[in-house]
Coordinates of C-alpha atoms in Angstrom, one line a residue:
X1 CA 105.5 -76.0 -71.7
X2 CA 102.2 -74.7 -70.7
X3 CA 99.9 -78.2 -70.8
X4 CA 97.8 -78.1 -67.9
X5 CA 94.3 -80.5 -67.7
X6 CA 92.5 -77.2 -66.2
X7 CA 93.4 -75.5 -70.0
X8 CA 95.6 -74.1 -71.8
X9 CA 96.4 -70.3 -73.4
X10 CA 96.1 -70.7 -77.1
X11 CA 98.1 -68.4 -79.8
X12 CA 96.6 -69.8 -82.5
X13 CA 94.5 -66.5 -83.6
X14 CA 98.0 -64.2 -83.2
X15 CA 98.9 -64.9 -86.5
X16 CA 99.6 -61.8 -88.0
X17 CA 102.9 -61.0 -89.7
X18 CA 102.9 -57.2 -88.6
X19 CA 105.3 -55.4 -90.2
X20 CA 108.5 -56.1 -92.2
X21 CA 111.8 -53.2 -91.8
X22 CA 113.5 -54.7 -95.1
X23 CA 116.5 -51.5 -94.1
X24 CA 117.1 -53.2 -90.4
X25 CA 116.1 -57.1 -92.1
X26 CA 113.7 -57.0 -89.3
X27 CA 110.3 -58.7 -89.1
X28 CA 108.2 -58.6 -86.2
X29 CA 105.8 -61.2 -86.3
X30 CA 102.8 -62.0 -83.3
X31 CA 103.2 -65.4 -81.5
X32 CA 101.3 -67.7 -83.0
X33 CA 102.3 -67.5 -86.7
X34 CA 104.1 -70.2 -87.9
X35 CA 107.6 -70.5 -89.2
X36 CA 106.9 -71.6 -92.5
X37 CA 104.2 -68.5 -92.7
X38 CA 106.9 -66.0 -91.8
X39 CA 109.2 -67.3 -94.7
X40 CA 107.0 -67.2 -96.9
X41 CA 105.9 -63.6 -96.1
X42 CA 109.5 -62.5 -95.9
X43 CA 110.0 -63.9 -99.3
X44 CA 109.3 -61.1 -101.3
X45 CA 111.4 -58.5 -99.3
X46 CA 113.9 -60.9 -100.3
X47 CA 114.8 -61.9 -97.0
X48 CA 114.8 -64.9 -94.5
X49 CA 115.3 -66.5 -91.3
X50 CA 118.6 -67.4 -90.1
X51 CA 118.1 -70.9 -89.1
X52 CA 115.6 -73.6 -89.0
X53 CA 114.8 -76.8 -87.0
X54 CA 114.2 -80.0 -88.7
X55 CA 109.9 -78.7 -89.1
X56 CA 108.9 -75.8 -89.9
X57 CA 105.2 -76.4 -88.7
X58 CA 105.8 -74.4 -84.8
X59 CA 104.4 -71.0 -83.9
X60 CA 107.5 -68.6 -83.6
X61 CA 106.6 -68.1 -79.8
X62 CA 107.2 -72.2 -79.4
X63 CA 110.3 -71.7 -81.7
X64 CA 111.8 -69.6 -79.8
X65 CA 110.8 -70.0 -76.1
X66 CA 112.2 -73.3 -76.1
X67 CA 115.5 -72.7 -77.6
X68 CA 115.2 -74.6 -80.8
X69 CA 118.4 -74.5 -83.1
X70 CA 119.2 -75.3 -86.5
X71 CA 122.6 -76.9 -87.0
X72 CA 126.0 -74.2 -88.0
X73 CA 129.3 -74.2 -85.4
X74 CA 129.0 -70.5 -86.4
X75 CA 124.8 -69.9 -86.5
X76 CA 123.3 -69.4 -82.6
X77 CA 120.2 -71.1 -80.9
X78 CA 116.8 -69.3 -82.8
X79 CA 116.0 -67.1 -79.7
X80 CA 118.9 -65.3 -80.6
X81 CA 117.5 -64.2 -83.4
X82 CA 115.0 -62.1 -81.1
X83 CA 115.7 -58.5 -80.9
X84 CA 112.7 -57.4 -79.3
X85 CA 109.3 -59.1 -77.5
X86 CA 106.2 -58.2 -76.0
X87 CA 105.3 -60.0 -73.3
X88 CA 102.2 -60.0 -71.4
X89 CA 102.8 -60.6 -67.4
X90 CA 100.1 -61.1 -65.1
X91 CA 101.6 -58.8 -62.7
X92 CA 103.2 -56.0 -64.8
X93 CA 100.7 -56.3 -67.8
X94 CA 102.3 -55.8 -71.1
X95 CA 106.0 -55.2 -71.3
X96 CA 107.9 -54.3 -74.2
X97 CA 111.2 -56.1 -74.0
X98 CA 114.7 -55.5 -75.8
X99 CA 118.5 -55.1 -75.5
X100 CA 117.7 -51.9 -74.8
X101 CA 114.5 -52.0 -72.5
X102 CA 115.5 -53.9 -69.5
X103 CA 117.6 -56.1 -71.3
X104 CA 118.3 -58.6 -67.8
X105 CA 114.6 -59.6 -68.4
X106 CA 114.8 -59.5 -71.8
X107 CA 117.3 -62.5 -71.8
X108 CA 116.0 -64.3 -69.5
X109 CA 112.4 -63.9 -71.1
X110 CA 113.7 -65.2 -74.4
X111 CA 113.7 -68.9 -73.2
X112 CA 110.7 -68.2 -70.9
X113 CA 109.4 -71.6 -71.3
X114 CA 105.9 -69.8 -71.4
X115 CA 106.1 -69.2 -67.5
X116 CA 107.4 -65.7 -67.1
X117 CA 104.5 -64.4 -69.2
X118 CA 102.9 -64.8 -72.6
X119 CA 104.8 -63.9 -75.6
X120 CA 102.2 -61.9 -77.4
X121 CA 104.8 -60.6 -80.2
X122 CA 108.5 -61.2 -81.7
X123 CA 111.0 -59.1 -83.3
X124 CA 113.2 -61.3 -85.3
X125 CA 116.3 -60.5 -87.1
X126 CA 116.6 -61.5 -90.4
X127 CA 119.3 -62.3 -93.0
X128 CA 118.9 -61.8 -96.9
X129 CA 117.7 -65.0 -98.8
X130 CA 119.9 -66.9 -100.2
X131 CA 120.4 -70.3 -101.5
X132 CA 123.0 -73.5 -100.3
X133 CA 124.4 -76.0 -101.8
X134 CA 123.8 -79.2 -100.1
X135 CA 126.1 -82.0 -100.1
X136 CA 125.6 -85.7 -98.9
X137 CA 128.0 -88.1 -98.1
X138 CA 128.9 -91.8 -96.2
X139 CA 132.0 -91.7 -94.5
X140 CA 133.1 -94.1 -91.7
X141 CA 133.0 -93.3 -88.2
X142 CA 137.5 -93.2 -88.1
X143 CA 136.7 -90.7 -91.2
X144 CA 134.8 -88.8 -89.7
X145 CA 137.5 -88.2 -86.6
X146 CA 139.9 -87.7 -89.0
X147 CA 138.4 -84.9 -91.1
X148 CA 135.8 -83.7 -88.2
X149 CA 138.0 -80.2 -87.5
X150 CA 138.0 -79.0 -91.0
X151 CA 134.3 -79.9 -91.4
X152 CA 133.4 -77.7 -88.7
X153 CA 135.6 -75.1 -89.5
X154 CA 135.1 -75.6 -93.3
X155 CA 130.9 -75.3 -93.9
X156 CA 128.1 -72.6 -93.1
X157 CA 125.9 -76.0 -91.8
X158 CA 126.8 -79.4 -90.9
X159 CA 125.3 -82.5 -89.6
X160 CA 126.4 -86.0 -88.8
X161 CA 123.7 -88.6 -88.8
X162 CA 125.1 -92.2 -87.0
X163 CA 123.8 -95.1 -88.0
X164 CA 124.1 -97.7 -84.8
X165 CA 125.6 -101.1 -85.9
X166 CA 127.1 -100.3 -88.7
X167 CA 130.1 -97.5 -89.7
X168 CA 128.5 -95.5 -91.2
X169 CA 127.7 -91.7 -90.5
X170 CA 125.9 -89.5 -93.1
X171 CA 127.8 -86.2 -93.4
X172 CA 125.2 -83.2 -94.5
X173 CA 126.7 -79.8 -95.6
X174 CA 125.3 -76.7 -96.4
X175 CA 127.1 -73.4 -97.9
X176 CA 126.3 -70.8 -100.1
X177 CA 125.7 -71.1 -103.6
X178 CA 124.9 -68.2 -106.4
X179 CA 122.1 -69.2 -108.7
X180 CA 123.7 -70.4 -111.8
X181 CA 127.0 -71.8 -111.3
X182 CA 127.7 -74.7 -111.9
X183 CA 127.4 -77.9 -109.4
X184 CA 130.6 -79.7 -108.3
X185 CA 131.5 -82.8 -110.5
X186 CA 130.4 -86.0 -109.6
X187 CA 128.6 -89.0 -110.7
X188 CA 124.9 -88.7 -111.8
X189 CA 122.2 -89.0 -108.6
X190 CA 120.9 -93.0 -109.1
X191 CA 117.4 -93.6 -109.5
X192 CA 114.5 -93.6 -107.0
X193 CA 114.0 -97.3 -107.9
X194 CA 117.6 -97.7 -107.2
X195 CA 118.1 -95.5 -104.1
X196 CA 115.2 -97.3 -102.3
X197 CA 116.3 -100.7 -103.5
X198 CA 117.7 -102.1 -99.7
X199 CA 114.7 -101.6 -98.2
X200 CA 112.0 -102.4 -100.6
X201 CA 114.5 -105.5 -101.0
X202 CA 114.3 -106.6 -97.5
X203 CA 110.9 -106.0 -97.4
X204 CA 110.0 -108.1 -100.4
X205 CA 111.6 -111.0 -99.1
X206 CA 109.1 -110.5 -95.7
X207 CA 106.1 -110.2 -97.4
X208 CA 104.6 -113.5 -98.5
X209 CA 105.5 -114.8 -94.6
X210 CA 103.7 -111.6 -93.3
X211 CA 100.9 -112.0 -95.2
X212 CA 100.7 -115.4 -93.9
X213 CA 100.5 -114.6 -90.5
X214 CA 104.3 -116.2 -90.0
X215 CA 106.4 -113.6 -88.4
X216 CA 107.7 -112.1 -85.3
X217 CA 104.2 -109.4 -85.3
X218 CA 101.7 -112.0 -86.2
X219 CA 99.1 -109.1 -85.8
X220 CA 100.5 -107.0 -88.0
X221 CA 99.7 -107.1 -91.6
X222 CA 101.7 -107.1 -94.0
X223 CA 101.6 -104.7 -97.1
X224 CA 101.2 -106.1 -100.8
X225 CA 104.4 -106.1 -103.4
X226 CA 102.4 -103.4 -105.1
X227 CA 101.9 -101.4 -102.3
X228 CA 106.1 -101.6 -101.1
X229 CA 106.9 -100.1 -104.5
X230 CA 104.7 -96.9 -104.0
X231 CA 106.5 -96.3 -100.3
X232 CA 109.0 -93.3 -99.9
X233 CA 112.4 -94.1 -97.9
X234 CA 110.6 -93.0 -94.4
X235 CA 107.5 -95.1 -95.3
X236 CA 109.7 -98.2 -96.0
X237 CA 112.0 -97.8 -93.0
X238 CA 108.7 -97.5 -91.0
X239 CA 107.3 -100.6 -92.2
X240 CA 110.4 -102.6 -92.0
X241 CA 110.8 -101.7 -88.4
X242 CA 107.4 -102.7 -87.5
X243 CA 108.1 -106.4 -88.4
X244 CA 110.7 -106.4 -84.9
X245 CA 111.7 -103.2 -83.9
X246 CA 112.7 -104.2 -80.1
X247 CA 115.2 -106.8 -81.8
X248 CA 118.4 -105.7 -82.2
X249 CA 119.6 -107.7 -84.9
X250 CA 116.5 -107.2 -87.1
X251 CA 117.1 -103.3 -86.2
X252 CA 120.5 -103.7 -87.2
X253 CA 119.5 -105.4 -90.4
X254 CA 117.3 -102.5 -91.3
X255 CA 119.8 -99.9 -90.6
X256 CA 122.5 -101.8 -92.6
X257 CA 119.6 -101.1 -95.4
X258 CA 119.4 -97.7 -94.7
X259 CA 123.1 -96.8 -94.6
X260 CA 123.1 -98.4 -98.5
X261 CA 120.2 -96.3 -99.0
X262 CA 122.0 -93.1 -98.0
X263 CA 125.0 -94.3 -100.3
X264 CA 122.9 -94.0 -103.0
X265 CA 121.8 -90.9 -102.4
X266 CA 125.0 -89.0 -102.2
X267 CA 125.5 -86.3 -104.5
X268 CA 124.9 -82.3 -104.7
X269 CA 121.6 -80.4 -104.4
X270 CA 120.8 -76.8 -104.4
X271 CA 118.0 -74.7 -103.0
X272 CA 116.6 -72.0 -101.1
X273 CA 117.9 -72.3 -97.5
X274 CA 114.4 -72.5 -96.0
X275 CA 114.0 -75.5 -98.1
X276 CA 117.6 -77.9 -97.4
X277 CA 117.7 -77.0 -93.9
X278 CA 114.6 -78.7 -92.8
X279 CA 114.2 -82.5 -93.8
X280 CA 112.1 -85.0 -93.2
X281 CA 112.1 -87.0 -89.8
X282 CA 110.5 -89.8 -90.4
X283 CA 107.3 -90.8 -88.4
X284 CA 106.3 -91.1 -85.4
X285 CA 108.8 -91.1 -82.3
X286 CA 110.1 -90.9 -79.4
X287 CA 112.7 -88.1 -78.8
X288 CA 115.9 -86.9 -76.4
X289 CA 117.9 -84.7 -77.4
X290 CA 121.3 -83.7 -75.2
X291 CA 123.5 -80.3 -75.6
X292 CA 126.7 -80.3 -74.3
X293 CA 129.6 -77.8 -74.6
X294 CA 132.8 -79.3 -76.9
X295 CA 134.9 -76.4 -76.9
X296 CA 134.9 -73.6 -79.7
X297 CA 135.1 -73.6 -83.5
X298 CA 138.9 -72.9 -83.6
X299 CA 139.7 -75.3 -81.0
X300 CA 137.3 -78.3 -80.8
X301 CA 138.1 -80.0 -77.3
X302 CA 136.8 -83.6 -79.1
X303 CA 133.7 -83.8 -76.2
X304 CA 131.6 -84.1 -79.7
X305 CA 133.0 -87.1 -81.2
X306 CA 134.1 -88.6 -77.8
X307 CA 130.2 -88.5 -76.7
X308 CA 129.6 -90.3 -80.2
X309 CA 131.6 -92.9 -79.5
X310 CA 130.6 -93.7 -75.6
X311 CA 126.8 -93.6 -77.0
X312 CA 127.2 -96.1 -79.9
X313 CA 129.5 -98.5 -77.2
X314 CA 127.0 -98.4 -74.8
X315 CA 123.9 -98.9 -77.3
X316 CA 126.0 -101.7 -78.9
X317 CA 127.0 -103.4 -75.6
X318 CA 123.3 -103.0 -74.5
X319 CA 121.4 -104.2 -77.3
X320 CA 119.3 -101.5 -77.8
X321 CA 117.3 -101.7 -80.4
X322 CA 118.5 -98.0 -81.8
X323 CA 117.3 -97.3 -85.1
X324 CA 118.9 -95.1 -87.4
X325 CA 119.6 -92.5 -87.0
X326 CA 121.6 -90.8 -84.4
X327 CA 121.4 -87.0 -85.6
X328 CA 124.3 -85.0 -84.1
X329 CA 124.2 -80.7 -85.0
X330 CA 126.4 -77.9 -83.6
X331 CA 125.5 -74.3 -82.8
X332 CA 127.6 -71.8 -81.0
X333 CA 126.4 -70.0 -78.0
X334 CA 123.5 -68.0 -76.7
X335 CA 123.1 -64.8 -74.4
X336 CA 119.7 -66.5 -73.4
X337 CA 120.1 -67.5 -69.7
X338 CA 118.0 -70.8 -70.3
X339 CA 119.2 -72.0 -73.1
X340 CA 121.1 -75.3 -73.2
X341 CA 123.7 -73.1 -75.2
X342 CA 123.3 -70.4 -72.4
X343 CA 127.0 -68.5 -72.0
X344 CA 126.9 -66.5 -69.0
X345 CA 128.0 -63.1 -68.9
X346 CA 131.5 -63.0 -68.4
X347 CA 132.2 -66.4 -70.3
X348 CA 133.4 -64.5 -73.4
X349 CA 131.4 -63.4 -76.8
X350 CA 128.7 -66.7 -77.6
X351 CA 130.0 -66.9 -80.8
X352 CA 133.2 -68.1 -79.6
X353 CA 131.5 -71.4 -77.9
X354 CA 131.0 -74.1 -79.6
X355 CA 128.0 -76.7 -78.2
X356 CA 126.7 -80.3 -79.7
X357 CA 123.1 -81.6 -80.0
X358 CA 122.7 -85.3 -80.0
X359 CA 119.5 -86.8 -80.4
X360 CA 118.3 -90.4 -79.9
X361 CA 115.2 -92.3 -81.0
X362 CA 113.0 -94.9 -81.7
X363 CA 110.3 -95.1 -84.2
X364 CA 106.7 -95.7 -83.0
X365 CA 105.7 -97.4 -86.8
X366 CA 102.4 -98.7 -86.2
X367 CA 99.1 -98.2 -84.4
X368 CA 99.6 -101.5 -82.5
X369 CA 98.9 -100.7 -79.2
X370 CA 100.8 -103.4 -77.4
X371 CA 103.8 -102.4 -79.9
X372 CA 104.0 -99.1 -78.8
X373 CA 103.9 -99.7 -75.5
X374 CA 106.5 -101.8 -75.4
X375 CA 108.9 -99.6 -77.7
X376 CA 108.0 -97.0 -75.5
X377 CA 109.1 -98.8 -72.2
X378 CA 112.4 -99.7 -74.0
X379 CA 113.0 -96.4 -75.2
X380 CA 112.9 -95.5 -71.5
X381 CA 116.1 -97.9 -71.2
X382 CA 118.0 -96.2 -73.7
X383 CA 117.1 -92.8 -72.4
X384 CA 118.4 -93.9 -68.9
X385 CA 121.1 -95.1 -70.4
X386 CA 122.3 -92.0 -71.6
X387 CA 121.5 -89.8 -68.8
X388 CA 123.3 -92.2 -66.3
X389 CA 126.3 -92.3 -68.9
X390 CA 126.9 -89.6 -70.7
X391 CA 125.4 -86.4 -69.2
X392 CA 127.1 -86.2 -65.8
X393 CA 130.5 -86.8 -68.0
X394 CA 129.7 -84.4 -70.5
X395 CA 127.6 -81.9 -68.8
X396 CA 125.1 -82.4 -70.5
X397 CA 121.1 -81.2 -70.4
X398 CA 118.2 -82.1 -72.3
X399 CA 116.7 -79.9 -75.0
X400 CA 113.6 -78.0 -73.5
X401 CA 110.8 -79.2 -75.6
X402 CA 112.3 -83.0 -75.5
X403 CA 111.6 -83.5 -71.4
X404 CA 108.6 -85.5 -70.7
X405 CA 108.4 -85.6 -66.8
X406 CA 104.7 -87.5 -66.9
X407 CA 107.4 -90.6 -67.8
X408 CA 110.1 -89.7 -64.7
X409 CA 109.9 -91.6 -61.5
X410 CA 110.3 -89.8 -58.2
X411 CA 114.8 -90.7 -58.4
X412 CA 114.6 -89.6 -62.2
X413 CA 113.0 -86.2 -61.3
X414 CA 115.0 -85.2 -58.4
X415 CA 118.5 -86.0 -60.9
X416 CA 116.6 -84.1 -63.3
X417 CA 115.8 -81.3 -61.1
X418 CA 119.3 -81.4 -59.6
X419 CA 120.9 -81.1 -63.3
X420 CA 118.9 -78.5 -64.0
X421 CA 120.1 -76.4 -61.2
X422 CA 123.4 -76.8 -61.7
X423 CA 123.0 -75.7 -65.6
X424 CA 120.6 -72.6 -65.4
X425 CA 120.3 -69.8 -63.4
X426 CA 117.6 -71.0 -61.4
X427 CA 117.5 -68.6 -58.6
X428 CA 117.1 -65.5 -61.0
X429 CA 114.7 -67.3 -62.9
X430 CA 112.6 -68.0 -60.2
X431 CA 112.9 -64.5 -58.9
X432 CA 111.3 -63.2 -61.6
X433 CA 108.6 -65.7 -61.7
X434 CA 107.1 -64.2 -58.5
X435 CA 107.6 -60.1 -60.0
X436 CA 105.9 -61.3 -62.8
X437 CA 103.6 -63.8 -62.0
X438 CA 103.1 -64.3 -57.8
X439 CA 99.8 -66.2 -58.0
X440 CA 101.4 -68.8 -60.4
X441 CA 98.4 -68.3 -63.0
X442 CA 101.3 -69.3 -65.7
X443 CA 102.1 -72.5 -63.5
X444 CA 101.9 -76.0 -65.0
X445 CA 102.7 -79.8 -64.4
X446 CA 105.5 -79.2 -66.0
X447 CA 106.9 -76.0 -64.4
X448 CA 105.9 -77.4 -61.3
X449 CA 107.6 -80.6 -61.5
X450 CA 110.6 -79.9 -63.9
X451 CA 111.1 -75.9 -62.7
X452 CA 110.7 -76.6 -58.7
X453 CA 111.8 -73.3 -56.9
X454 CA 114.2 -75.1 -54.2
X455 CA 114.1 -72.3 -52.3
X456 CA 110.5 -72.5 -51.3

């Protein structure tokens, strides 16, 4: 949240893992060290983090100020895994944060967005390693509202990935496993060669036209048989795209071959939960990701699967070139005041609230300039179109780290600003703001446009 042309604070050289409490499965850990970093140094106390975004690449102070999440209808948002920060202020120098130590700050600082000081270290509860036991699966979108209640209530992790223009939805679960036992009967796991088949298929069968110039990218090269056969799944997707990825029907081609991919990979997997949790995204994109509440764990209003359904008729009925796919997680709540899964005090325990996390895309597949530019301006559609949709019926609000106000006109910011308002506390957050910082040294574009105290 902190890019600002004048500079920027870096945490880079706060690296350090400081200490690990293997009694309390405590680590405390200074800002900048990277997620994958602190697994890997909690390893051999034989613990681990709780939950993990899709990368595992982000300093824990990103990680956490932003309110990333995993997915789990039972597992919080990652800041609550924070039991304790030091945060430098500008005002108040170097406070030492907790449940404990002025614990109204203390929530409020743990999605700080980088503007109510710096977050110089972290004190993360941990959980003993362990490993899951992944399973993946194509239903169809009226099996998925049948069985959706049990597979909530049923599995440690879950995630739904939609497919747009097709009905399919990959179902992804995760639950313990004990080294050793054996894995659920099934059918043996296909063959690479026979897994990636769809697209190298459709790809093939482009390749001589690309190659002579014949296409709807004229300017874009095509790749060489030999050269389709060494691509991953995410390299062939990207590639296929690239040949028409604002036509709808060539997008729906290419996620019809992508929703036969992911029926050949079904099947079991086990592994450390560092490891299953995070997976591979793909390449380059644009992001939006919504949170909304849908009720609790025990009694799912539907909001979830009712949001699902308005998206993918609205995308349909629009043409949007949507690509696959349309990655929907759960958490339950968090005692952070500006988190998207923020429950106020007096709204019950956080565990008991159950919120969604929808996220739409497109792919940005090749360095064409002109191609980018003009994904990127029809992205913009299909991120209006949800926000003009679906968030004022579902009460919905972007993902921190996912808002990008350099691309909001002066209407799209106000709505933005107004949405906001009405989700967070803005009034104590702003109040602390001047205690902690009056001279706005922490201020950026961002907190300036996005954060815009009303009351001044």
């Amino acid at each position: 949240m902190a890019f600002c042309p004048e500079g920027m604070l870096s945490t880079a050289l706060l690296d350090r893992v400081i200490s690990v409490d293997k009694d309390k499965e405590q680590v405390t850990v200074q800002a900048g060290a990277r997620v994958q970093e602190v697994v890997d140094a909690l390893r051999p106390h034989g613990l681990t983090l709780q939950n993990f975004a899709s990368i595992r690449e982000q300093t824990m102070g990103g990680f956490t100020q932003v309110g990333s999440h995993g997915s789990g209808a039972t597992v919080p948002p990652v800041d609550e895994q924070v039991v304790g920060m030091k945060l430098v202020t500008p005002a108040r120098g170097c406070l030492e944060l907790s449940k404990e130590k002025d614990p109204e700050l203390f929530h409020m600082a743990r999605v700080g967005l980088g503007c109510l000081g710096v977050v110089a270290e972290l004190t993360i509860q941990c959980v003993p390693s362990h490993q899951l036991l992944q399973h993946t699966q194509v239903m169809t979108r009226r099996q998925v509202h049948q069985q959706h209640k049990q597979l909530l209530q049923a599995n440690r992790h879950l995630r739904y990935m939609w497919i747009p223009y097709t009905d399919a939805v990959v179902v992804v679960t995760c639950n313990a496993y004990k080294e050793g036992e054996a894995l659920p009967a099934g059918p043996p796991p296909a063959s690479p060669d026979h897994q990636l088949a769809p697209f190298r298929e459709l790809l093939h069968s482009l390749c001589g036209k690309l190659r002579q110039g014949v296409g709807p990218q004229e300017d874009l090269p095509g790749p060489t048989l030999e050269a389709v056969d060494r691509m991953s799944g995410t390299e062939l997707r990207d590639h296929v795209l690239a040949i028409d990825p604002l036509d709808h029907l060539w997008v729906a081609r290419v996620n019809q071959a992508e929703a036969e991919w992911w029926k050949r990979c079904e099947g079991y997997q086990q592994g450390w939960s560092d490891w299953l949790l995070g997976f591979d995204c793909g390449g380059q994109q644009w992001v939006l990701e919504a949170c909304f509440p849908c009720g609790t764990v025990k009694e799912p209003s539907g909001a979830d699967l009712q949001y699902m359904e308005d998206l993918l008729r609205e995308v349909e009925a629009a043409r949007i070139p949507a690509p696959s796919p349309i990655e929907q997680r759960w958490t339950c709540g968090s005692a952070s005041d500006m988190s998207p899964a923020g429950v106020a005090s007096g709204e019950g325990d956080c565990q008991d609230h159950l919120f969604s996390w929808v996220g739409i895309i497109m792919y940005l597949p090749s360095d064409n300039d002109r191609q980018r530019a003009a994904i990127t301006k029809r992205f913009k559609d299909y991120v209006n179109l949800s926000k003009r949709v679906l968030f004022p019926k579902y009460a919905a609000v972007e993902h921190w780290a996912k808002i990008e106000p350099a691309e909001l006109n002066k209407r799209e910011l106000t709505l933005l600003q107004k949405r906001l308002g009405n989700r967070y506390p803005m009034a104590a957050f702003h109040a602390f703001r001047k205690q902690l910082d009056p001279k706005g040294i922490l201020a950026s574009e961002f907190v300036d446009l996005v954060l815009a105290d009303q009351q001044t």
